[in-house]
Short mmCIF file of C-alpha atoms in Angstrom, two decimals:
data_model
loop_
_atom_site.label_atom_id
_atom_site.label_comp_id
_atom_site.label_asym_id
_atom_site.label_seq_id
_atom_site.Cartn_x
_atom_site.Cartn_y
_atom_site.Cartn_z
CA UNK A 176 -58.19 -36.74 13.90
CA UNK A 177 -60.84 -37.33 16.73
CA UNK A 178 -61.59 -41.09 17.77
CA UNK A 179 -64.51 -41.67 20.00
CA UNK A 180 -63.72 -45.38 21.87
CA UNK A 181 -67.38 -46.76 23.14
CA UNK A 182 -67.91 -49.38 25.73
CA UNK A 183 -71.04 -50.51 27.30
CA UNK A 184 -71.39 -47.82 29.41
CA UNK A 185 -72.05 -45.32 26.47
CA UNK A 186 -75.40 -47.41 25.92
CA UNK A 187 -76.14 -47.48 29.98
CA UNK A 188 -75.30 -43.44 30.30
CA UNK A 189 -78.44 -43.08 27.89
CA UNK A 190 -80.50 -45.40 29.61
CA UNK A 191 -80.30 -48.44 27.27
CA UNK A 192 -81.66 -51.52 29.08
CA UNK A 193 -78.28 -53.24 27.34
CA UNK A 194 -76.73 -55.08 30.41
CA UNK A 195 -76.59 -59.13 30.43
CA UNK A 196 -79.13 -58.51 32.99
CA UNK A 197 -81.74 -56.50 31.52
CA UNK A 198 -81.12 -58.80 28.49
CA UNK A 199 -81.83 -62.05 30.40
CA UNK A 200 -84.77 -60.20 32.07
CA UNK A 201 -86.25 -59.56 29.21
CA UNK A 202 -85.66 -63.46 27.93
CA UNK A 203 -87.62 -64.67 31.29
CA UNK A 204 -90.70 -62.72 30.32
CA UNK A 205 -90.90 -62.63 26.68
CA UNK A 206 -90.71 -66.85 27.04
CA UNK A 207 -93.61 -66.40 30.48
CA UNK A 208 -96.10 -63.26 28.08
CA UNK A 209 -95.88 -65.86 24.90
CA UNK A 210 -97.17 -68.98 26.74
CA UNK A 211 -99.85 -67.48 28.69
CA UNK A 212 -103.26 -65.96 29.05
CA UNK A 213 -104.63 -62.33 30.06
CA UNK A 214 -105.77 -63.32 33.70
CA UNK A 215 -101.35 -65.06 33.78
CA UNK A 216 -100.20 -61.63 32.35
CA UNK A 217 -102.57 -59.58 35.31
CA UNK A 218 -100.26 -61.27 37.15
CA UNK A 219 -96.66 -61.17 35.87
CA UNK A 220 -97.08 -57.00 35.40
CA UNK A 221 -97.27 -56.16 39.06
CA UNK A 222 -94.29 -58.87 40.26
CA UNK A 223 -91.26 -56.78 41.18
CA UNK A 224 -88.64 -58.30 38.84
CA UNK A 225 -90.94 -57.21 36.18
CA UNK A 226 -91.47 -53.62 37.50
CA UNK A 227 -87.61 -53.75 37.34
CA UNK A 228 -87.38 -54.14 33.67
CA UNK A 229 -86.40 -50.34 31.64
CA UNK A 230 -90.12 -49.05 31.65
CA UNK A 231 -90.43 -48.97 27.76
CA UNK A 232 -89.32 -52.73 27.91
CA UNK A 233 -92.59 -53.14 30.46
CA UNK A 234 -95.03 -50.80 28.14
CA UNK A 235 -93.65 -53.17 25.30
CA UNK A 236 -94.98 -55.79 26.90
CA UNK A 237 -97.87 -54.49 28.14
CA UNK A 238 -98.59 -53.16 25.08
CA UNK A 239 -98.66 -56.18 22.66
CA UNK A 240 -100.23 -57.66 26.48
CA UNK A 241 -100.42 -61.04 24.56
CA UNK A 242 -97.55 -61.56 22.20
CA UNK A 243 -98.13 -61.67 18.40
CA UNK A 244 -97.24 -65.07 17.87
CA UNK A 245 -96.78 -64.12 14.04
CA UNK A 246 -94.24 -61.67 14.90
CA UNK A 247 -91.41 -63.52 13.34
CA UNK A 248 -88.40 -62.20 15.75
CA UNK A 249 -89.94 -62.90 18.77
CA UNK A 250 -91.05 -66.57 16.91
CA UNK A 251 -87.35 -67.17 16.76
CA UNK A 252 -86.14 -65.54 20.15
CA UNK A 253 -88.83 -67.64 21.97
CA UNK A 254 -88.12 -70.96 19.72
CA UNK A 255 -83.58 -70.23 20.45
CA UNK A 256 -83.97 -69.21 23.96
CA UNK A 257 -86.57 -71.43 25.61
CA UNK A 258 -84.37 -74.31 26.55
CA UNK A 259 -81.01 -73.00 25.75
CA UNK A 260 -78.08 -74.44 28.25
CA UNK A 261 -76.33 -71.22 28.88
CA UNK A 262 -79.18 -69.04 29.28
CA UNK A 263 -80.69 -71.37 32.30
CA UNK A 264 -77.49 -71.57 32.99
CA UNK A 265 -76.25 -67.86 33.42
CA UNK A 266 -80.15 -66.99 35.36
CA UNK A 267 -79.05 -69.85 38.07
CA UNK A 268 -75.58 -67.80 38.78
CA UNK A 269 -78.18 -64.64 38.68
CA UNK A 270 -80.25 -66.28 41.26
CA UNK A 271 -77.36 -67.19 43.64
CA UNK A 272 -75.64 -63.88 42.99
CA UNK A 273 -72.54 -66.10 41.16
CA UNK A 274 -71.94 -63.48 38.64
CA UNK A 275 -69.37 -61.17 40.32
CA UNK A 276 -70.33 -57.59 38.22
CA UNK A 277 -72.66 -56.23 35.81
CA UNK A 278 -70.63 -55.83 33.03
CA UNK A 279 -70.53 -57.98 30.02
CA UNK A 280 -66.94 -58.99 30.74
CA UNK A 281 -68.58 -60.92 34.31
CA UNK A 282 -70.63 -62.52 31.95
CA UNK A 283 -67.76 -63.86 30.00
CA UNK A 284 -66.31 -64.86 32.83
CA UNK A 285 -68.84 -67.50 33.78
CA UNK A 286 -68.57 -68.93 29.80
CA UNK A 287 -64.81 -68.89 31.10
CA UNK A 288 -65.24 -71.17 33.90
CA UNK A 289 -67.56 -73.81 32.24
CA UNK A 290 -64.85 -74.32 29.39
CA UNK A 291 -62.01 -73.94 31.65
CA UNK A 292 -63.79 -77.01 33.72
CA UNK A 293 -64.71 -79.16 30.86
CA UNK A 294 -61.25 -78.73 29.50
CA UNK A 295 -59.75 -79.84 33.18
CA UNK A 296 -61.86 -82.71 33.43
CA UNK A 297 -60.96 -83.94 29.96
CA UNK A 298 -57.19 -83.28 30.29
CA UNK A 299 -57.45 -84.67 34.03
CA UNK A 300 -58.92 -88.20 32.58
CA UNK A 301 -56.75 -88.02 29.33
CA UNK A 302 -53.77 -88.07 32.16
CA UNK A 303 -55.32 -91.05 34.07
CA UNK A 304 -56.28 -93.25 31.66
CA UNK A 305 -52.29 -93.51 30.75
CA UNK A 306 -51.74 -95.48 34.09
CA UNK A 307 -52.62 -98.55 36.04
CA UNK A 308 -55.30 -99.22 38.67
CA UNK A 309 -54.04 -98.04 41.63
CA UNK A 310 -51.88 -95.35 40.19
CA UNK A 311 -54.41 -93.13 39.40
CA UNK A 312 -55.75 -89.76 40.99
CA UNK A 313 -58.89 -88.22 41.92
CA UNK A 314 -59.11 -84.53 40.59
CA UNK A 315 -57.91 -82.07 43.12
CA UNK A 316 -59.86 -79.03 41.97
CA UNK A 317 -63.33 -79.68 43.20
CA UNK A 318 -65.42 -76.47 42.02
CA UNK A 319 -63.76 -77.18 38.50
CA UNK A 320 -64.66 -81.29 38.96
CA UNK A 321 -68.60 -80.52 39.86
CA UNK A 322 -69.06 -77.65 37.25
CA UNK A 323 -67.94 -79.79 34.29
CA UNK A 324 -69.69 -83.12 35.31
CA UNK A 325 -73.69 -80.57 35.51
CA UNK A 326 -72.67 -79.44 32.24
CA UNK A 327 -71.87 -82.89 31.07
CA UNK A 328 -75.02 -83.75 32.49
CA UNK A 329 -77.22 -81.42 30.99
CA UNK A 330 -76.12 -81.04 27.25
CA UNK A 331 -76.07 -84.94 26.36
CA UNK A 332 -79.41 -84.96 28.71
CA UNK A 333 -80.38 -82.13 26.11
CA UNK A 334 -78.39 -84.69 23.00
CA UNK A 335 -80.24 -87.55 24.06
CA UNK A 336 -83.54 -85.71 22.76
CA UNK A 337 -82.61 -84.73 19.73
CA UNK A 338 -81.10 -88.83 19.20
CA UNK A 339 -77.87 -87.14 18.62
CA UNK A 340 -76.90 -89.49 21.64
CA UNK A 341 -78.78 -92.88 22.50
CA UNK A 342 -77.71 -92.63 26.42
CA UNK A 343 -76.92 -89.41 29.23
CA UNK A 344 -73.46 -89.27 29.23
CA UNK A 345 -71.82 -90.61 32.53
CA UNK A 346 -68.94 -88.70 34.03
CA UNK A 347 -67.72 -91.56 36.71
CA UNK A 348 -64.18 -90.62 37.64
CA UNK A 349 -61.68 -93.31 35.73
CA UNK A 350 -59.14 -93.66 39.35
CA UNK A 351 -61.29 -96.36 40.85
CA UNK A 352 -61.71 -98.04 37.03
CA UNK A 353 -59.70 -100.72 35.79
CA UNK A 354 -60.59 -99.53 32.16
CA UNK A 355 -59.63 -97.13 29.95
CA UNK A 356 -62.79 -94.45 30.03
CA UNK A 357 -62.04 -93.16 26.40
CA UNK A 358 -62.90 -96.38 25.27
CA UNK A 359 -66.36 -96.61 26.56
CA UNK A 360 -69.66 -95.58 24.49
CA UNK A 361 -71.17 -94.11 27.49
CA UNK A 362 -68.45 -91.67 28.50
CA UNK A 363 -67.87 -87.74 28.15
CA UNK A 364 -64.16 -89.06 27.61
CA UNK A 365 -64.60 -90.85 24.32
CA UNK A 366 -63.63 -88.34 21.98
CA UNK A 367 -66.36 -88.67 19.69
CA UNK A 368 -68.69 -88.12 22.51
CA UNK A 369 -66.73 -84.94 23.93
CA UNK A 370 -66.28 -83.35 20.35
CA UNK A 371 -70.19 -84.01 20.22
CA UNK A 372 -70.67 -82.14 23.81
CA UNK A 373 -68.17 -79.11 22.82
CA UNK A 374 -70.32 -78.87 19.94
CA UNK A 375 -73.52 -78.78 21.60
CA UNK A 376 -72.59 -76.28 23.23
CA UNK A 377 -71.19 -73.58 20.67
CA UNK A 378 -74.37 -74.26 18.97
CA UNK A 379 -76.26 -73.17 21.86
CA UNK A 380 -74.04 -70.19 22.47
CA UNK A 381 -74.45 -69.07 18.79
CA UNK A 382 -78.15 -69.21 19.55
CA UNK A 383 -77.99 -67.32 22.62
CA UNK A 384 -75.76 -64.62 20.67
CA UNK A 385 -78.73 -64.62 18.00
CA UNK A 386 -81.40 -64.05 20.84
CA UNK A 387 -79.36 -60.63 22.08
CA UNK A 388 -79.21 -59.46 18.18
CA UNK A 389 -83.10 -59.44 17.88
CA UNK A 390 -83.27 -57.80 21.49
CA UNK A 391 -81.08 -55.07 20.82
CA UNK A 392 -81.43 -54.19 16.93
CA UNK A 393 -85.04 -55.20 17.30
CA UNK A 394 -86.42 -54.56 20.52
CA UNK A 395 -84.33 -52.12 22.55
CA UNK A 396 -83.52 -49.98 19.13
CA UNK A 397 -87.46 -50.29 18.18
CA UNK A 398 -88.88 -49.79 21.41
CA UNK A 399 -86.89 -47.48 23.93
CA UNK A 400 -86.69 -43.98 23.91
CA UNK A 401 -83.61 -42.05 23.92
CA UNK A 402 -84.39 -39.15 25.50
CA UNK A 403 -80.84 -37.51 26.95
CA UNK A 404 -77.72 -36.26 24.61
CA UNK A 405 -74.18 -36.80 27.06
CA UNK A 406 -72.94 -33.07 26.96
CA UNK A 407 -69.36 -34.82 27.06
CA UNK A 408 -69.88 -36.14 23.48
CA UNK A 409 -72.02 -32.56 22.19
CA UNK A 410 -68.66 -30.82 23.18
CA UNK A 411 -66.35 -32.91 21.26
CA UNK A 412 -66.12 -30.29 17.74
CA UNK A 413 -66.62 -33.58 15.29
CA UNK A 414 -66.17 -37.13 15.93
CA UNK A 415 -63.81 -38.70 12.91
CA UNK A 416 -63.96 -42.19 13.43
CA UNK A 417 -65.68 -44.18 16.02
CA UNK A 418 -64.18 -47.48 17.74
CA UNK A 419 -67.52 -49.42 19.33
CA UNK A 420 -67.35 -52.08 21.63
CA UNK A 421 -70.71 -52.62 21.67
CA UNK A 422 -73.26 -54.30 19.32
CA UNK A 423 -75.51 -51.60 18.75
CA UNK A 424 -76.11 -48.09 16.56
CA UNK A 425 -76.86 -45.57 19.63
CA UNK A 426 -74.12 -43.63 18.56
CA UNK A 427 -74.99 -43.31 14.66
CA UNK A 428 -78.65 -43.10 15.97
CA UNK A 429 -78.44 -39.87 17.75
CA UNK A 430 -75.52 -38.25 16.89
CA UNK A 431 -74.44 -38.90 13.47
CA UNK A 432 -77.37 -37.54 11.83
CA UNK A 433 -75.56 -36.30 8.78
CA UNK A 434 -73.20 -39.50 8.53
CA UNK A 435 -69.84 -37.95 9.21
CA UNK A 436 -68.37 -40.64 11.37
CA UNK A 437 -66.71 -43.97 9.66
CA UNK A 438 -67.45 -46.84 12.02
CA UNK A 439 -65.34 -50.35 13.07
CA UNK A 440 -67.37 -52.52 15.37
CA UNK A 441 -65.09 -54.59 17.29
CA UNK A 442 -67.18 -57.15 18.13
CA UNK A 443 -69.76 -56.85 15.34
CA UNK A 444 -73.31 -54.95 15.15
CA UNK A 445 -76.53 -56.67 15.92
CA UNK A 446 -78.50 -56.67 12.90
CA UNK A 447 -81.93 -58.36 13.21
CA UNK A 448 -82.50 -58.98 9.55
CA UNK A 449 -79.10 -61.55 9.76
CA UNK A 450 -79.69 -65.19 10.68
CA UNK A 451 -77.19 -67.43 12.98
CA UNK A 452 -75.00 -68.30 10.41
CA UNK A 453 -74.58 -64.29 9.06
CA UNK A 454 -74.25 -62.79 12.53
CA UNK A 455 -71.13 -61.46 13.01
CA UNK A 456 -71.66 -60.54 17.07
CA UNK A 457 -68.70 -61.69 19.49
CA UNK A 458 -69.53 -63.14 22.72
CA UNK A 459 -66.62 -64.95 23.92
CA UNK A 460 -63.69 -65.65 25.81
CA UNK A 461 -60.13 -64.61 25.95
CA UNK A 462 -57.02 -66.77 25.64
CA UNK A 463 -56.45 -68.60 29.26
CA UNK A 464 -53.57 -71.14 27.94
CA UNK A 465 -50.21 -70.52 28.32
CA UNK A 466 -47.71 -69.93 25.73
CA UNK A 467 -47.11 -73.97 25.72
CA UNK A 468 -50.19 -75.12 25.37
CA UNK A 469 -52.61 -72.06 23.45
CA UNK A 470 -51.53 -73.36 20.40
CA UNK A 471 -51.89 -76.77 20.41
CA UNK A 472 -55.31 -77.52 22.66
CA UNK A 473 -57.54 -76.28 20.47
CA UNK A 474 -60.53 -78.49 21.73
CA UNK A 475 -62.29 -74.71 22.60
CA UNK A 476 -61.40 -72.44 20.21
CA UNK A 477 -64.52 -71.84 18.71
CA UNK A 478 -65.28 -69.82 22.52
CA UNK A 479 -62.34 -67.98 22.11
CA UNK A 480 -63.04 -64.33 20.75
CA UNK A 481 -59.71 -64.25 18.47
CA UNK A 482 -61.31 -67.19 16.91
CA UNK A 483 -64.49 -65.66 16.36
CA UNK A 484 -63.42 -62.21 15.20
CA UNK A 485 -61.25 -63.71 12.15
CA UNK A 486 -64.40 -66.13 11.62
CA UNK A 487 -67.06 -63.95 11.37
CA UNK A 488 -64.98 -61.27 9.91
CA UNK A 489 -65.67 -58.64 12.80
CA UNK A 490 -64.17 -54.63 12.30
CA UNK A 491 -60.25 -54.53 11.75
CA UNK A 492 -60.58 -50.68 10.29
CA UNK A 493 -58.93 -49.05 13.32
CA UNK A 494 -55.58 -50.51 12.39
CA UNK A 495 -55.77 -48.88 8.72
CA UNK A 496 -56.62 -45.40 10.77
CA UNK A 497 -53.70 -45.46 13.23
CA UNK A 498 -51.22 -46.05 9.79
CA UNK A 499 -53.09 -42.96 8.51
CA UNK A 500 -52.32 -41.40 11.70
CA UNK A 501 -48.59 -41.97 11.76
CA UNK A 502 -47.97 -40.98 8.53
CA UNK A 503 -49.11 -37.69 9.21
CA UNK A 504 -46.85 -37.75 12.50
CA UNK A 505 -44.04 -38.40 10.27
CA UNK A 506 -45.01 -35.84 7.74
CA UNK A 507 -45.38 -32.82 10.64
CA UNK A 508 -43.15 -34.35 13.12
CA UNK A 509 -40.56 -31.93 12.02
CA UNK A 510 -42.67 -28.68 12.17
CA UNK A 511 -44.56 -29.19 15.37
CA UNK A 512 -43.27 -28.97 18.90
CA UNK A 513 -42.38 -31.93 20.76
CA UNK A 514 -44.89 -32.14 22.75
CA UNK A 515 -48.19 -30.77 20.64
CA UNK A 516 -50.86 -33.29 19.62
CA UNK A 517 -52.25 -33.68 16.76
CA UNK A 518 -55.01 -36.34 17.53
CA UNK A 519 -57.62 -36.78 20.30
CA UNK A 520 -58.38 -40.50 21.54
CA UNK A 521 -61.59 -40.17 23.65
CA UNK A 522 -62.67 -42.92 26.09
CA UNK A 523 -66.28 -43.37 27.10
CA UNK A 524 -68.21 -46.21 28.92
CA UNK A 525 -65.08 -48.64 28.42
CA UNK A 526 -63.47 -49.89 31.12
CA UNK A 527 -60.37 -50.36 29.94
CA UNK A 528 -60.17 -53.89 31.10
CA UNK A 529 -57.05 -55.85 29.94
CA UNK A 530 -59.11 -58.29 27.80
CA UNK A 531 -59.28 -55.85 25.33
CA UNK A 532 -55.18 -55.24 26.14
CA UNK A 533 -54.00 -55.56 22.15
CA UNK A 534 -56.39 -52.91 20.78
CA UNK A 535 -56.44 -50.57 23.81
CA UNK A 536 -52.35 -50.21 24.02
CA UNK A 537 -52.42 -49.43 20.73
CA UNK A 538 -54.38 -45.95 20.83
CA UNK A 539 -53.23 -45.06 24.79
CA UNK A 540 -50.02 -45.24 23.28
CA UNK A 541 -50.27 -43.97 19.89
CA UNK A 542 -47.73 -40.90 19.59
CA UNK A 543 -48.60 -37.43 19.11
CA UNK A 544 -52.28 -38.12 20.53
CA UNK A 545 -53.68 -36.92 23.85
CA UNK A 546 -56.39 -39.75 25.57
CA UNK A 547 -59.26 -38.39 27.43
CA UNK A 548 -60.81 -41.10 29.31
CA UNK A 549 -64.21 -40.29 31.26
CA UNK A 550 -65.08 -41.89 34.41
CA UNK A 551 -68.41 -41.88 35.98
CA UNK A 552 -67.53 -41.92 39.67
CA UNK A 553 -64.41 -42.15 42.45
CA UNK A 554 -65.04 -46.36 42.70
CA UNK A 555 -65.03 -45.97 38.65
CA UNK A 556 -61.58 -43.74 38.58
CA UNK A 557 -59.93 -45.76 40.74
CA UNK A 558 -60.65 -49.04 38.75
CA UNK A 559 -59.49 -47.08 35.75
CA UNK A 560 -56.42 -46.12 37.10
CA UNK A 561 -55.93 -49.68 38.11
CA UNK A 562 -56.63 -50.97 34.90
CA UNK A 563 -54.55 -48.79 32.66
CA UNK A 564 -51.21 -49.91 34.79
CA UNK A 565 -52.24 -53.36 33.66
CA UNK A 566 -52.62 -52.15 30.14
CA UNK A 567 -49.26 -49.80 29.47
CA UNK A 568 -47.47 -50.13 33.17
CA UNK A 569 -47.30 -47.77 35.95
CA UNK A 570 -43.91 -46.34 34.38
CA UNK A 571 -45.61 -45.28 31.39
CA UNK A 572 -48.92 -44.01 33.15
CA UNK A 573 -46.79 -41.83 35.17
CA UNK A 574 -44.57 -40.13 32.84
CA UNK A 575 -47.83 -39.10 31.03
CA UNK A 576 -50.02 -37.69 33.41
CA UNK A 577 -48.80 -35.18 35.09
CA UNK A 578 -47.45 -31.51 32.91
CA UNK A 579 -49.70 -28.22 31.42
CA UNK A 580 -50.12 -30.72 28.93
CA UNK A 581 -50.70 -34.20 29.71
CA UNK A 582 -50.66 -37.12 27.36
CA UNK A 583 -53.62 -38.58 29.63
CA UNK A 584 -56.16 -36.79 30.74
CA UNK A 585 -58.95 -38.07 33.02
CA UNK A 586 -62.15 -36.02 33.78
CA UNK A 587 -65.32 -37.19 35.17
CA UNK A 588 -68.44 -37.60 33.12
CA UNK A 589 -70.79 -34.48 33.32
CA UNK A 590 -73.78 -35.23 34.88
#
């Protein structure tokens, strides 16, 4: 059996404008192209963050020049994504160069760090409204303090106009109080008031996950041109199954033209004809709790991508192909050689980052298969390398590696 494992980098090594970037590039100016005149557009098409947009993403543009405000995607991208928290949010860490990489994972990152403050601040406050005046501390992480009181800030400001709230949410630290802050109408701390903030804002991620369905099922897979094959892939003899970690069909687009490949999308497949509540896309974040606590503070779940893949029912087919797969192990296990394979496990565009850790030990390890995984450059073997002894352990990476006939193989991407 041949697997084919996709990351982002598949849809990159064809030239997909599919990075957070070029997505919230493209949210900047669809919102700017919507609301204004031809004399305003004259003048958006020659800035240079425009002119740094995929070129069939600009002709899009300039094409339509002023939107088609009938067109009912980009109705519902502009009417989602126009004041959405996380999308200001995320192009304020673009504009002070916050966000670390350029993968998705950075971008999950910064989700990361929002809930990771609000939870701090709320189990900070829990802890200090339990003693007396005078007993009481001031929070000692202040990067974690400041990033959950703006967020605070801005979804009840956001709450207050849609009366969900009748007053902006104070966050006034309770050591210098001689009340108890989870009693007070006016306070992130009441629970009623939190659970309303948390909610807020998985609301507005869900809408910000709907906005990058229409872009890519709708505008990227519409409107950009595929116009190179990856001679890695055109050598593989046929492609069994196919393990995406990406939302779209580039794969089944260009390559599966007589529908020969079964398909589990990890994280779901944009579809543009879905709605919020049928999109089945995971945008996330991983576990961060320990073993103590993961079960029990559940306050953020709904962020967590465990949480969403049972909820929205994401792909879970792999599993029933790797029992397929050892059965047949068992079956020729006695008439094969030790150490031939009888399955190939190819990598591509994944970077084999631990986040994905249960799924990706799994196949690197799966017996009587050999794992090609293609890099794209030195920097990109090296993190590889890195990342694999965090996946399976340096032990196991180097008792496979090395032989006439490796377990692992690496080999740079042909270019």
């Amino acid at each position: 059996m041949n697997i084919l494992v996709i990351g982002n980098g598949f849809d990159l090594a064809h030239k997909l404008p599919t990075s957070y970037k070029d997505f919230l590039g493209f949210i900047t100016y669809v919102n700017s192209f919507y609301n204004s005149n031809v004399k305003d557009i004259d003048i958006y098409k020659d800035a240079p963050n425009f002119k740094a947009l995929n070129i069939d993403i600009q002709n899009y543009f300039l094409k339509k020049y002023a939107l088609n405000k009938d067109d009912q995607f980009i109705d519902e991208l502009i009417y989602l994504s126009s004041d959405n928290i996380w999308i200001k949010y995320f192009k304020k860490c673009i504009e002070k160069n916050k966000i670390k990489g350029e993968n998705w994972i950075d971008f999950e990152s910064e989700i990361t760090k929002v809930v990771k403050s609000l939870e701090y601040l709320k189990k900070h406050n829990d802890y200090n409204s339990q003693l007396t005046p005078g007993n009481r501390k001031y929070a000692s992480n202040y990067i974690m303090y400041e990033n959950g009181k703006n967020f605070i800030n801005d979804v009840s400001c956001k709450l207050v106009e849609k009366n969900i709230l009748s007053n902006k949410l104070d966050y006034e630290n309770i050591v210098d109080s001689k009340v108890n802050y989870t009693n007070l109408e006016n306070n992130f701390f009441c629970k009623s008031n939190s659970n309303k903030i948390i909610s807020e804002l998985n609301n507005e991620l869900n809408n910000l996950i709907r906005c990058l369905e229409i872009y890519l099922d709708y505008v990227v897979r519409e409107n950009v041109k595929i116009s190179n094959k990856l001679d890695d892939i055109e050598k593989i003899d046929k492609i069994d199954k196919l393990i995406s970690f990406n939302y779209s069909y580039t794969f089944k687009d260009i390559y599966d033209v007589k529908e020969e490949t079964e398909y589990d999308y990890i994280h779901g497949v944009a579809d543009k004809n879905k709605d919020i509540e049928k999109n089945n896309m995971v945008l996330g974040i991983d576990e961060y709790l320990d073993e103590k606590n993961k079960n029990i503070e559940l306050d953020f779940i709904q962020f967590k991508k465990y949480y969403q893949r049972i909820y929205k029912n994401t792909g879970c087919k792999y599993r029933k192909w790797l029992e397929e797969i050892e059965e047949n192990n068992h079956i020729f296990s006695k008439s094969i050689l030790s150490n031939t394979f009888l399955n190939n496990i190819y990598f591509y565009g994944h970077s084999l980052d631990i986040t994905d850790k249960d799924i990706l030990q799994e196949l690197i390890m799966l017996p009587k298969s050999q794992i090609t995984i293609f890099y794209y450059s030195k920097n990109d073997y090296k993190q590889k390398i890195s990342n694999l002894v965090r996946l399976i352990g340096q032990d196991y990476l180097n008792s496979n590696v090395y032989g006439s006939n490796p377990k692992i193989i690496f080999k740079e991407i042909t270019k």
